[in-house]
mmCIF file of C-alpha atoms in Angstrom:
data_model
loop_
_atom_site.group_PDB
_atom_site.id
_atom_site.type_symbol
_atom_site.label_atom_id
_atom_site.label_comp_id
_atom_site.label_asym_id
_atom_site.label_seq_id
_atom_site.Cartn_x
_atom_site.Cartn_y
_atom_site.Cartn_z
ATOM 1 C CA UNK A 1 125.992 39.792 135.705
ATOM 2 C CA UNK A 2 122.241 39.090 135.304
ATOM 3 C CA UNK A 3 121.539 40.693 138.695
ATOM 4 C CA UNK A 4 123.558 43.766 137.709
ATOM 5 C CA UNK A 5 121.683 44.083 134.409
ATOM 6 C CA UNK A 6 118.384 43.712 136.240
ATOM 7 C CA UNK A 7 119.286 46.562 138.587
ATOM 8 C CA UNK A 8 120.279 48.713 135.602
ATOM 9 C CA UNK A 9 116.910 48.042 133.936
ATOM 10 C CA UNK A 10 115.092 48.856 137.176
ATOM 11 C CA UNK A 11 117.058 52.098 137.451
ATOM 12 C CA UNK A 12 116.191 52.880 133.825
ATOM 13 C CA UNK A 13 112.494 52.441 134.611
ATOM 14 C CA UNK A 14 112.692 54.738 137.651
ATOM 15 C CA UNK A 15 114.575 57.433 135.740
ATOM 16 C CA UNK A 16 112.175 57.263 132.785
ATOM 17 C CA UNK A 17 109.182 57.747 135.087
ATOM 18 C CA UNK A 18 110.856 60.796 136.656
ATOM 19 C CA UNK A 19 111.725 62.265 133.243
ATOM 20 C CA UNK A 20 108.100 62.024 132.088
ATOM 21 C CA UNK A 21 107.308 65.224 134.014
ATOM 22 C CA UNK A 22 109.940 67.475 132.358
ATOM 23 C CA UNK A 23 109.100 65.830 129.024
ATOM 24 C CA UNK A 24 105.463 66.818 129.541
ATOM 25 C CA UNK A 25 106.498 70.395 130.359
ATOM 26 C CA UNK A 26 108.705 70.631 127.269
ATOM 27 C CA UNK A 27 105.934 69.202 125.079
ATOM 28 C CA UNK A 28 103.430 71.727 126.431
ATOM 29 C CA UNK A 29 105.833 74.583 125.699
ATOM 30 C CA UNK A 30 106.144 73.303 122.129
ATOM 31 C CA UNK A 31 102.366 73.066 121.870
ATOM 32 C CA UNK A 32 101.769 76.545 123.258
ATOM 33 C CA UNK A 33 104.516 78.478 121.497
ATOM 34 C CA UNK A 34 106.023 76.560 118.566
ATOM 35 C CA UNK A 35 103.405 74.714 116.503
ATOM 36 C CA UNK A 36 101.937 76.410 113.398
ATOM 37 C CA UNK A 37 98.264 77.355 113.366
ATOM 38 C CA UNK A 38 97.129 74.317 111.347
ATOM 39 C CA UNK A 39 97.703 72.076 114.384
ATOM 40 C CA UNK A 40 95.121 74.022 116.402
ATOM 41 C CA UNK A 41 92.231 74.254 113.945
ATOM 42 C CA UNK A 42 90.280 71.227 115.213
ATOM 43 C CA UNK A 43 90.709 72.229 118.857
ATOM 44 C CA UNK A 44 89.809 75.845 118.092
ATOM 45 C CA UNK A 45 86.649 74.721 116.314
ATOM 46 C CA UNK A 46 85.597 72.463 119.177
ATOM 47 C CA UNK A 47 86.307 75.173 121.737
ATOM 48 C CA UNK A 48 84.226 77.623 119.695
ATOM 49 C CA UNK A 49 81.374 75.100 119.566
ATOM 50 C CA UNK A 50 81.734 74.546 123.322
ATOM 51 C CA UNK A 51 81.620 78.293 124.006
ATOM 52 C CA UNK A 52 78.919 78.857 121.350
ATOM 53 C CA UNK A 53 80.696 82.046 120.310
ATOM 54 C CA UNK A 54 80.333 81.592 116.521
ATOM 55 C CA UNK A 55 84.051 82.131 115.807
ATOM 56 C CA UNK A 56 84.135 78.888 113.812
ATOM 57 C CA UNK A 57 81.413 77.159 111.826
ATOM 58 C CA UNK A 58 80.045 74.247 113.864
ATOM 59 C CA UNK A 59 80.653 70.823 112.339
ATOM 60 C CA UNK A 60 78.136 68.090 113.046
ATOM 61 C CA UNK A 61 80.912 65.474 113.161
ATOM 62 C CA UNK A 62 82.426 67.211 116.189
ATOM 63 C CA UNK A 63 79.235 67.474 118.217
ATOM 64 C CA UNK A 64 79.683 64.224 120.159
ATOM 65 C CA UNK A 65 83.214 65.249 121.114
ATOM 66 C CA UNK A 66 82.068 68.710 122.180
ATOM 67 C CA UNK A 67 79.252 67.222 124.271
ATOM 68 C CA UNK A 68 81.787 65.054 126.105
ATOM 69 C CA UNK A 69 84.011 67.994 126.967
ATOM 70 C CA UNK A 70 81.016 70.063 128.002
ATOM 71 C CA UNK A 71 80.125 67.380 130.574
ATOM 72 C CA UNK A 72 83.619 67.361 132.098
ATOM 73 C CA UNK A 73 84.171 71.133 131.965
ATOM 74 C CA UNK A 74 83.879 71.548 135.731
ATOM 75 C CA UNK A 75 86.271 74.512 135.782
ATOM 76 C CA UNK A 76 84.524 76.422 132.970
ATOM 77 C CA UNK A 77 87.532 76.371 130.654
ATOM 78 C CA UNK A 78 87.139 78.653 127.641
ATOM 79 C CA UNK A 79 90.228 78.290 125.458
ATOM 80 C CA UNK A 80 92.570 75.668 124.022
ATOM 81 C CA UNK A 81 95.522 76.562 126.253
ATOM 82 C CA UNK A 82 93.479 76.077 129.398
ATOM 83 C CA UNK A 83 92.327 72.641 128.241
ATOM 84 C CA UNK A 84 95.886 71.665 127.343
ATOM 85 C CA UNK A 85 97.316 72.759 130.687
ATOM 86 C CA UNK A 86 94.582 70.936 132.622
ATOM 87 C CA UNK A 87 94.469 67.663 130.679
ATOM 88 C CA UNK A 88 98.242 67.337 130.212
ATOM 89 C CA UNK A 89 99.183 66.760 133.883
ATOM 90 C CA UNK A 90 96.092 64.624 134.600
ATOM 91 C CA UNK A 91 96.640 62.268 131.672
ATOM 92 C CA UNK A 92 100.418 62.165 132.147
ATOM 93 C CA UNK A 93 99.955 61.067 135.755
ATOM 94 C CA UNK A 94 97.509 58.434 134.546
ATOM 95 C CA UNK A 95 99.926 56.924 132.043
ATOM 96 C CA UNK A 96 102.696 57.126 134.675
ATOM 97 C CA UNK A 97 100.527 54.930 136.874
ATOM 98 C CA UNK A 98 99.933 52.489 134.011
ATOM 99 C CA UNK A 99 103.630 52.339 133.126
ATOM 100 C CA UNK A 100 104.668 51.977 136.783
ATOM 101 C CA UNK A 101 103.396 48.384 136.620
ATOM 102 C CA UNK A 102 106.456 47.670 134.485
ATOM 103 C CA UNK A 103 109.367 46.615 136.695
ATOM 104 C CA UNK A 104 112.267 46.951 134.259
ATOM 105 C CA UNK A 105 113.099 48.810 131.046
ATOM 106 C CA UNK A 106 115.854 48.644 128.480
ATOM 107 C CA UNK A 107 117.236 52.017 127.383
ATOM 108 C CA UNK A 108 115.345 51.910 124.072
ATOM 109 C CA UNK A 109 112.095 51.368 125.980
ATOM 110 C CA UNK A 110 112.832 54.475 128.073
ATOM 111 C CA UNK A 111 113.351 56.478 124.878
ATOM 112 C CA UNK A 112 110.082 55.130 123.465
ATOM 113 C CA UNK A 113 108.223 56.053 126.669
ATOM 114 C CA UNK A 114 109.529 59.618 126.637
ATOM 115 C CA UNK A 115 108.764 60.010 122.914
ATOM 116 C CA UNK A 116 105.222 58.769 123.598
ATOM 117 C CA UNK A 117 104.840 61.197 126.495
ATOM 118 C CA UNK A 118 105.922 64.079 124.279
ATOM 119 C CA UNK A 119 103.678 63.150 121.365
ATOM 120 C CA UNK A 120 100.668 62.574 123.594
ATOM 121 C CA UNK A 121 101.073 65.938 125.313
ATOM 122 C CA UNK A 122 101.437 67.753 121.987
ATOM 123 C CA UNK A 123 98.746 66.032 119.920
ATOM 124 C CA UNK A 124 96.362 64.179 122.253
ATOM 125 C CA UNK A 125 96.145 65.678 125.758
ATOM 126 C CA UNK A 126 93.973 68.624 124.799
ATOM 127 C CA UNK A 127 90.407 69.165 123.653
ATOM 128 C CA UNK A 128 90.747 66.557 120.891
ATOM 129 C CA UNK A 129 89.012 63.492 119.491
ATOM 130 C CA UNK A 130 92.162 61.476 120.107
ATOM 131 C CA UNK A 131 91.885 61.852 123.889
ATOM 132 C CA UNK A 132 88.471 60.187 123.824
ATOM 133 C CA UNK A 133 89.898 57.444 121.591
ATOM 134 C CA UNK A 134 92.621 56.852 124.186
ATOM 135 C CA UNK A 135 89.998 56.450 126.911
ATOM 136 C CA UNK A 136 88.448 53.627 124.886
ATOM 137 C CA UNK A 137 91.842 51.929 124.701
ATOM 138 C CA UNK A 138 92.223 52.363 128.457
ATOM 139 C CA UNK A 139 88.941 50.496 128.819
ATOM 140 C CA UNK A 140 90.306 47.736 126.571
ATOM 141 C CA UNK A 141 93.412 47.554 128.777
ATOM 142 C CA UNK A 142 91.236 47.191 131.880
ATOM 143 C CA UNK A 143 89.239 44.375 130.252
ATOM 144 C CA UNK A 144 92.388 42.505 129.196
ATOM 145 C CA UNK A 145 93.808 42.717 132.728
ATOM 146 C CA UNK A 146 90.642 41.476 134.432
ATOM 147 C CA UNK A 147 91.283 38.529 136.725
ATOM 148 C CA UNK A 148 89.202 36.055 134.765
ATOM 149 C CA UNK A 149 90.601 32.958 133.098
ATOM 150 C CA UNK A 150 88.407 32.980 129.989
ATOM 151 C CA UNK A 151 90.404 34.949 127.402
ATOM 152 C CA UNK A 152 87.650 34.647 124.801
ATOM 153 C CA UNK A 153 85.318 36.607 127.103
ATOM 154 C CA UNK A 154 87.980 39.320 127.272
ATOM 155 C CA UNK A 155 88.180 39.359 123.472
ATOM 156 C CA UNK A 156 84.413 39.692 123.248
ATOM 157 C CA UNK A 157 84.623 42.564 125.732
ATOM 158 C CA UNK A 158 87.326 44.312 123.676
ATOM 159 C CA UNK A 159 85.299 43.824 120.497
ATOM 160 C CA UNK A 160 82.281 45.245 122.318
ATOM 161 C CA UNK A 161 84.288 48.396 123.145
ATOM 162 C CA UNK A 162 85.186 48.846 119.471
ATOM 163 C CA UNK A 163 81.548 48.270 118.516
ATOM 164 C CA UNK A 164 80.320 50.706 121.189
ATOM 165 C CA UNK A 165 82.675 53.363 119.863
ATOM 166 C CA UNK A 166 81.412 52.748 116.320
ATOM 167 C CA UNK A 167 77.796 53.398 117.326
ATOM 168 C CA UNK A 168 78.279 57.041 118.274
ATOM 169 C CA UNK A 169 81.852 58.168 117.701
ATOM 170 C CA UNK A 170 83.876 56.615 114.873
ATOM 171 C CA UNK A 171 81.682 54.411 112.730
ATOM 172 C CA UNK A 172 84.557 52.608 111.024
ATOM 173 C CA UNK A 173 85.573 50.997 114.339
ATOM 174 C CA UNK A 174 82.943 48.354 113.578
ATOM 175 C CA UNK A 175 85.499 46.633 111.344
ATOM 176 C CA UNK A 176 87.931 46.537 114.269
ATOM 177 C CA UNK A 177 85.300 44.841 116.421
ATOM 178 C CA UNK A 178 84.838 42.066 113.859
ATOM 179 C CA UNK A 179 88.546 41.695 113.109
ATOM 180 C CA UNK A 180 89.486 41.495 116.797
ATOM 181 C CA UNK A 181 87.552 38.244 117.190
ATOM 182 C CA UNK A 182 88.710 36.844 113.847
ATOM 183 C CA UNK A 183 92.381 37.646 114.463
ATOM 184 C CA UNK A 184 92.236 36.189 117.973
ATOM 185 C CA UNK A 185 91.202 32.799 116.566
ATOM 186 C CA UNK A 186 93.761 33.132 113.763
ATOM 187 C CA UNK A 187 96.624 33.921 116.147
ATOM 188 C CA UNK A 188 95.604 31.095 118.471
ATOM 189 C CA UNK A 189 95.708 28.708 115.520
ATOM 190 C CA UNK A 190 99.168 29.984 114.622
ATOM 191 C CA UNK A 191 100.363 29.879 118.241
ATOM 192 C CA UNK A 192 99.322 26.249 118.614
ATOM 193 C CA UNK A 193 101.285 25.097 115.579
ATOM 194 C CA UNK A 194 104.195 22.812 116.569
ATOM 195 C CA UNK A 195 106.540 24.954 114.477
ATOM 196 C CA UNK A 196 105.641 28.290 112.905
ATOM 197 C CA UNK A 197 107.070 28.262 109.388
ATOM 198 C CA UNK A 198 107.222 31.010 106.798
ATOM 199 C CA UNK A 199 104.276 29.628 104.859
ATOM 200 C CA UNK A 200 102.063 29.765 107.978
ATOM 201 C CA UNK A 201 103.105 33.385 108.537
ATOM 202 C CA UNK A 202 102.333 34.259 104.912
ATOM 203 C CA UNK A 203 99.008 32.415 105.155
ATOM 204 C CA UNK A 204 98.088 34.356 108.330
ATOM 205 C CA UNK A 205 98.891 37.737 106.772
ATOM 206 C CA UNK A 206 96.987 36.812 103.605
ATOM 207 C CA UNK A 207 93.938 35.746 105.633
ATOM 208 C CA UNK A 208 93.919 39.125 107.415
ATOM 209 C CA UNK A 209 93.729 40.942 104.075
ATOM 210 C CA UNK A 210 91.079 38.495 102.845
ATOM 211 C CA UNK A 211 89.046 39.202 105.983
ATOM 212 C CA UNK A 212 89.164 42.937 105.233
ATOM 213 C CA UNK A 213 88.084 42.261 101.642
ATOM 214 C CA UNK A 214 85.172 40.051 102.721
ATOM 215 C CA UNK A 215 84.030 42.584 105.324
ATOM 216 C CA UNK A 216 84.000 45.379 102.757
ATOM 217 C CA UNK A 217 82.352 43.199 100.125
ATOM 218 C CA UNK A 218 79.553 42.252 102.524
ATOM 219 C CA UNK A 219 79.139 45.836 103.751
ATOM 220 C CA UNK A 220 78.028 47.062 100.318
ATOM 221 C CA UNK A 221 74.844 45.009 100.722
ATOM 222 C CA UNK A 222 74.291 46.064 104.341
ATOM 223 C CA UNK A 223 75.175 49.749 104.208
ATOM 224 C CA UNK A 224 76.027 51.018 100.738
ATOM 225 C CA UNK A 225 76.697 54.529 102.044
ATOM 226 C CA UNK A 226 79.330 53.358 104.539
ATOM 227 C CA UNK A 227 80.850 51.060 101.908
ATOM 228 C CA UNK A 228 81.210 53.877 99.378
ATOM 229 C CA UNK A 229 82.724 56.124 102.029
ATOM 230 C CA UNK A 230 85.266 53.453 102.971
ATOM 231 C CA UNK A 231 86.574 52.654 99.505
ATOM 232 C CA UNK A 232 86.577 56.265 98.283
ATOM 233 C CA UNK A 233 87.875 58.006 101.408
ATOM 234 C CA UNK A 234 91.323 58.715 99.936
ATOM 235 C CA UNK A 235 89.951 59.657 96.523
ATOM 236 C CA UNK A 236 87.508 62.259 97.775
ATOM 237 C CA UNK A 237 88.347 63.441 101.307
ATOM 238 C CA UNK A 238 92.062 64.130 101.307
ATOM 239 C CA UNK A 239 93.001 66.670 103.953
ATOM 240 C CA UNK A 240 93.873 69.801 102.005
ATOM 241 C CA UNK A 241 95.678 71.300 104.992
ATOM 242 C CA UNK A 242 97.941 68.257 105.399
ATOM 243 C CA UNK A 243 101.288 68.088 103.627
ATOM 244 C CA UNK A 244 101.589 64.361 104.302
ATOM 245 C CA UNK A 245 98.462 63.094 102.543
ATOM 246 C CA UNK A 246 98.285 59.321 101.989
ATOM 247 C CA UNK A 247 96.992 59.352 98.436
ATOM 248 C CA UNK A 248 96.049 56.193 96.550
ATOM 249 C CA UNK A 249 98.613 54.921 94.010
ATOM 250 C CA UNK A 250 95.680 54.208 91.645
ATOM 251 C CA UNK A 251 92.325 56.059 91.862
ATOM 252 C CA UNK A 252 89.728 53.609 93.170
ATOM 253 C CA UNK A 253 86.651 54.998 91.366
ATOM 254 C CA UNK A 254 84.408 52.561 93.224
ATOM 255 C CA UNK A 255 86.358 49.426 92.251
ATOM 256 C CA UNK A 256 86.874 47.126 95.256
ATOM 257 C CA UNK A 257 89.679 45.218 93.529
ATOM 258 C CA UNK A 258 91.682 48.400 92.930
ATOM 259 C CA UNK A 259 90.907 49.499 96.471
ATOM 260 C CA UNK A 260 92.445 46.295 97.886
ATOM 261 C CA UNK A 261 95.555 46.781 95.743
ATOM 262 C CA UNK A 262 95.908 50.335 97.078
ATOM 263 C CA UNK A 263 95.111 49.066 100.579
ATOM 264 C CA UNK A 264 98.089 46.706 100.646
ATOM 265 C CA UNK A 265 100.430 49.369 99.226
ATOM 266 C CA UNK A 266 99.208 51.998 101.692
ATOM 267 C CA UNK A 267 99.559 49.559 104.608
ATOM 268 C CA UNK A 268 103.239 49.120 103.767
ATOM 269 C CA UNK A 269 103.674 52.885 103.358
ATOM 270 C CA UNK A 270 102.101 53.556 106.762
ATOM 271 C CA UNK A 271 104.203 50.978 108.581
ATOM 272 C CA UNK A 272 107.410 52.069 106.792
ATOM 273 C CA UNK A 273 106.904 55.858 106.347
ATOM 274 C CA UNK A 274 110.307 56.562 104.819
ATOM 275 C CA UNK A 275 108.706 58.904 102.274
ATOM 276 C CA UNK A 276 108.208 61.417 105.085
ATOM 277 C CA UNK A 277 111.952 61.942 105.349
ATOM 278 C CA UNK A 278 112.017 62.782 101.640
ATOM 279 C CA UNK A 279 109.312 65.411 102.158
ATOM 280 C CA UNK A 280 111.068 67.160 105.046
ATOM 281 C CA UNK A 281 113.705 66.263 107.639
ATOM 282 C CA UNK A 282 111.391 67.698 110.321
ATOM 283 C CA UNK A 283 109.330 64.494 110.082
ATOM 284 C CA UNK A 284 112.262 62.322 111.184
ATOM 285 C CA UNK A 285 111.040 61.994 114.828
ATOM 286 C CA UNK A 286 107.699 60.662 113.559
ATOM 287 C CA UNK A 287 109.489 58.116 111.366
ATOM 288 C CA UNK A 288 111.607 56.997 114.326
ATOM 289 C CA UNK A 289 108.492 56.684 116.498
ATOM 290 C CA UNK A 290 106.765 54.573 113.855
ATOM 291 C CA UNK A 291 109.791 52.293 113.627
ATOM 292 C CA UNK A 292 109.700 51.867 117.404
ATOM 293 C CA UNK A 293 106.088 50.697 117.127
ATOM 294 C CA UNK A 294 106.931 48.445 114.184
ATOM 295 C CA UNK A 295 109.853 46.942 116.112
ATOM 296 C CA UNK A 296 107.743 46.091 119.170
ATOM 297 C CA UNK A 297 104.884 44.791 117.031
ATOM 298 C CA UNK A 298 107.166 42.480 115.058
ATOM 299 C CA UNK A 299 109.044 41.392 118.186
ATOM 300 C CA UNK A 300 105.771 40.460 119.859
ATOM 301 C CA UNK A 301 104.591 38.547 116.793
ATOM 302 C CA UNK A 302 107.912 36.702 116.443
ATOM 303 C CA UNK A 303 107.495 35.513 120.037
ATOM 304 C CA UNK A 304 103.849 34.542 119.562
ATOM 305 C CA UNK A 305 104.346 31.027 120.953
ATOM 306 C CA UNK A 306 105.687 32.489 124.222
ATOM 307 C CA UNK A 307 102.883 35.001 124.746
ATOM 308 C CA UNK A 308 100.473 34.567 127.621
ATOM 309 C CA UNK A 309 96.744 34.810 126.982
ATOM 310 C CA UNK A 310 96.587 38.521 127.836
ATOM 311 C CA UNK A 311 99.304 39.374 125.336
ATOM 312 C CA UNK A 312 97.520 37.371 122.629
ATOM 313 C CA UNK A 313 94.485 39.552 123.346
ATOM 314 C CA UNK A 314 96.649 42.692 123.132
ATOM 315 C CA UNK A 315 98.217 41.762 119.807
ATOM 316 C CA UNK A 316 94.797 40.778 118.429
ATOM 317 C CA UNK A 317 93.271 44.156 119.329
ATOM 318 C CA UNK A 318 96.239 46.109 118.019
ATOM 319 C CA UNK A 319 96.353 44.140 114.753
ATOM 320 C CA UNK A 320 92.635 44.762 114.255
ATOM 321 C CA UNK A 321 93.240 48.464 114.872
ATOM 322 C CA UNK A 322 96.024 48.524 112.273
ATOM 323 C CA UNK A 323 93.941 46.778 109.613
ATOM 324 C CA UNK A 324 91.058 49.190 110.170
ATOM 325 C CA UNK A 325 93.325 52.246 110.174
ATOM 326 C CA UNK A 326 94.909 51.261 106.865
ATOM 327 C CA UNK A 327 91.494 51.945 105.309
ATOM 328 C CA UNK A 328 90.635 55.338 106.732
ATOM 329 C CA UNK A 329 93.705 57.346 107.787
ATOM 330 C CA UNK A 330 93.858 60.332 105.382
ATOM 331 C CA UNK A 331 97.398 61.521 106.130
ATOM 332 C CA UNK A 332 100.491 60.585 108.100
ATOM 333 C CA UNK A 333 99.881 63.305 110.680
ATOM 334 C CA UNK A 334 96.487 61.855 111.593
ATOM 335 C CA UNK A 335 98.007 58.374 111.550
ATOM 336 C CA UNK A 336 100.661 59.310 114.147
ATOM 337 C CA UNK A 337 98.123 61.066 116.394
ATOM 338 C CA UNK A 338 95.643 58.210 116.297
ATOM 339 C CA UNK A 339 98.296 55.521 116.717
ATOM 340 C CA UNK A 340 99.831 57.281 119.717
ATOM 341 C CA UNK A 341 96.379 57.241 121.331
ATOM 342 C CA UNK A 342 96.566 53.422 121.418
ATOM 343 C CA UNK A 343 99.297 53.802 124.063
ATOM 344 C CA UNK A 344 97.428 51.832 126.772
ATOM 345 C CA UNK A 345 97.807 48.583 124.803
ATOM 346 C CA UNK A 346 100.867 49.655 122.837
ATOM 347 C CA UNK A 347 102.863 49.981 126.049
ATOM 348 C CA UNK A 348 102.139 46.338 126.892
ATOM 349 C CA UNK A 349 103.880 45.238 123.694
ATOM 350 C CA UNK A 350 106.784 47.601 124.298
ATOM 351 C CA UNK A 351 107.440 47.078 127.981
ATOM 352 C CA UNK A 352 106.945 43.325 127.999
ATOM 353 C CA UNK A 353 109.394 42.887 125.146
ATOM 354 C CA UNK A 354 112.244 42.429 127.631
ATOM 355 C CA UNK A 355 110.619 39.108 128.554
ATOM 356 C CA UNK A 356 111.749 37.770 125.196
ATOM 357 C CA UNK A 357 115.459 38.391 125.675
ATOM 358 C CA UNK A 358 118.280 35.968 125.101
ATOM 359 C CA UNK A 359 117.831 34.411 128.546
ATOM 360 C CA UNK A 360 114.449 33.071 127.467
ATOM 361 C CA UNK A 361 115.920 31.979 124.186
ATOM 362 C CA UNK A 362 118.580 30.025 126.057
ATOM 363 C CA UNK A 363 115.878 28.485 128.241
ATOM 364 C CA UNK A 364 113.947 27.385 125.157
ATOM 365 C CA UNK A 365 117.067 25.844 123.640
ATOM 366 C CA UNK A 366 117.702 23.941 126.875
ATOM 367 C CA UNK A 367 114.116 22.634 126.844
ATOM 368 C CA UNK A 368 114.530 21.533 123.244
ATOM 369 C CA UNK A 369 117.790 19.764 124.089
ATOM 370 C CA UNK A 370 116.128 17.920 126.982
ATOM 371 C CA UNK A 371 113.217 16.939 124.731
ATOM 372 C CA UNK A 372 115.517 15.668 122.014
ATOM 373 C CA UNK A 373 117.643 13.729 124.550
ATOM 374 C CA UNK A 374 114.578 12.020 125.975
ATOM 375 C CA UNK A 375 113.354 11.069 122.539
ATOM 376 C CA UNK A 376 116.604 9.654 121.110
#
């Protein structure tokens, strides 16, 4: 029976890889012919800046992104559709190669892979900031999979990538660099506990929020401008074009205590975005996708004691990303786009989840029984 199930999972993996191509094509058709204009504004602006045609006002915050695409514009692309049709196949083939390292998939993992392929080809694989963000996460994936035994060096390397990105691209990634190292030590402490009880879990979660508070508190003395931007981002820079704005329950008005209260509430809202379904049924696929991510994140955390060193590094980086994103994401649309761009490390949580199936649980129970027998 186990051999039959293994063959089914292998067949699922093969079929999912094949279906990534038609999924990409369908997603590109949706991007080219279905989406409303608001989804193109950023790409149109960057293309205008790249072409220097003056159709859109140049934004200084986009200049680094535009400079990147100018350097790789070997085929002299001039419009958004051309960029989408070039980057889509290239990046899809790249993630197919990454995913091909997975030997087996459950059906739900195949669905998650195809949903990710669709979302990435609609929102990321174009002339976008999110594509560059994904390249940083690919670099993190490469560092984690390096054949060195010192996991702490890998964590330092991952933190260095976040810090590097913060120096010229997204300044708030500095908090992810710091939290990556902190969370790695925290998760190792939790992993090494003889038994992980509810109070240790609560203590770990509480320490993560305390770490965010302490980072922000210290930042007001180091860079007051960045501090004020962080705690007021949802009070003052809500995306007027977005219909899914993540507004603060209580206006912060510069109060760090109120900000932390809102921060916890908004973190729950972002991880459980049920309010989107109340706004419009069209957001249901995004809610389902978020619940997929939540499921794999929780499943990985529940099996923390079974994780190898690379997976501890993965969950540390992803947790740091979540805690940083809870501060700055202005709306649920941006949240989905940015989170999907973490796919290089997200797929490790998703596609290794079948290692924690009931067979391993039975093995653990057998080990416990042997231990207890020997110690009677």
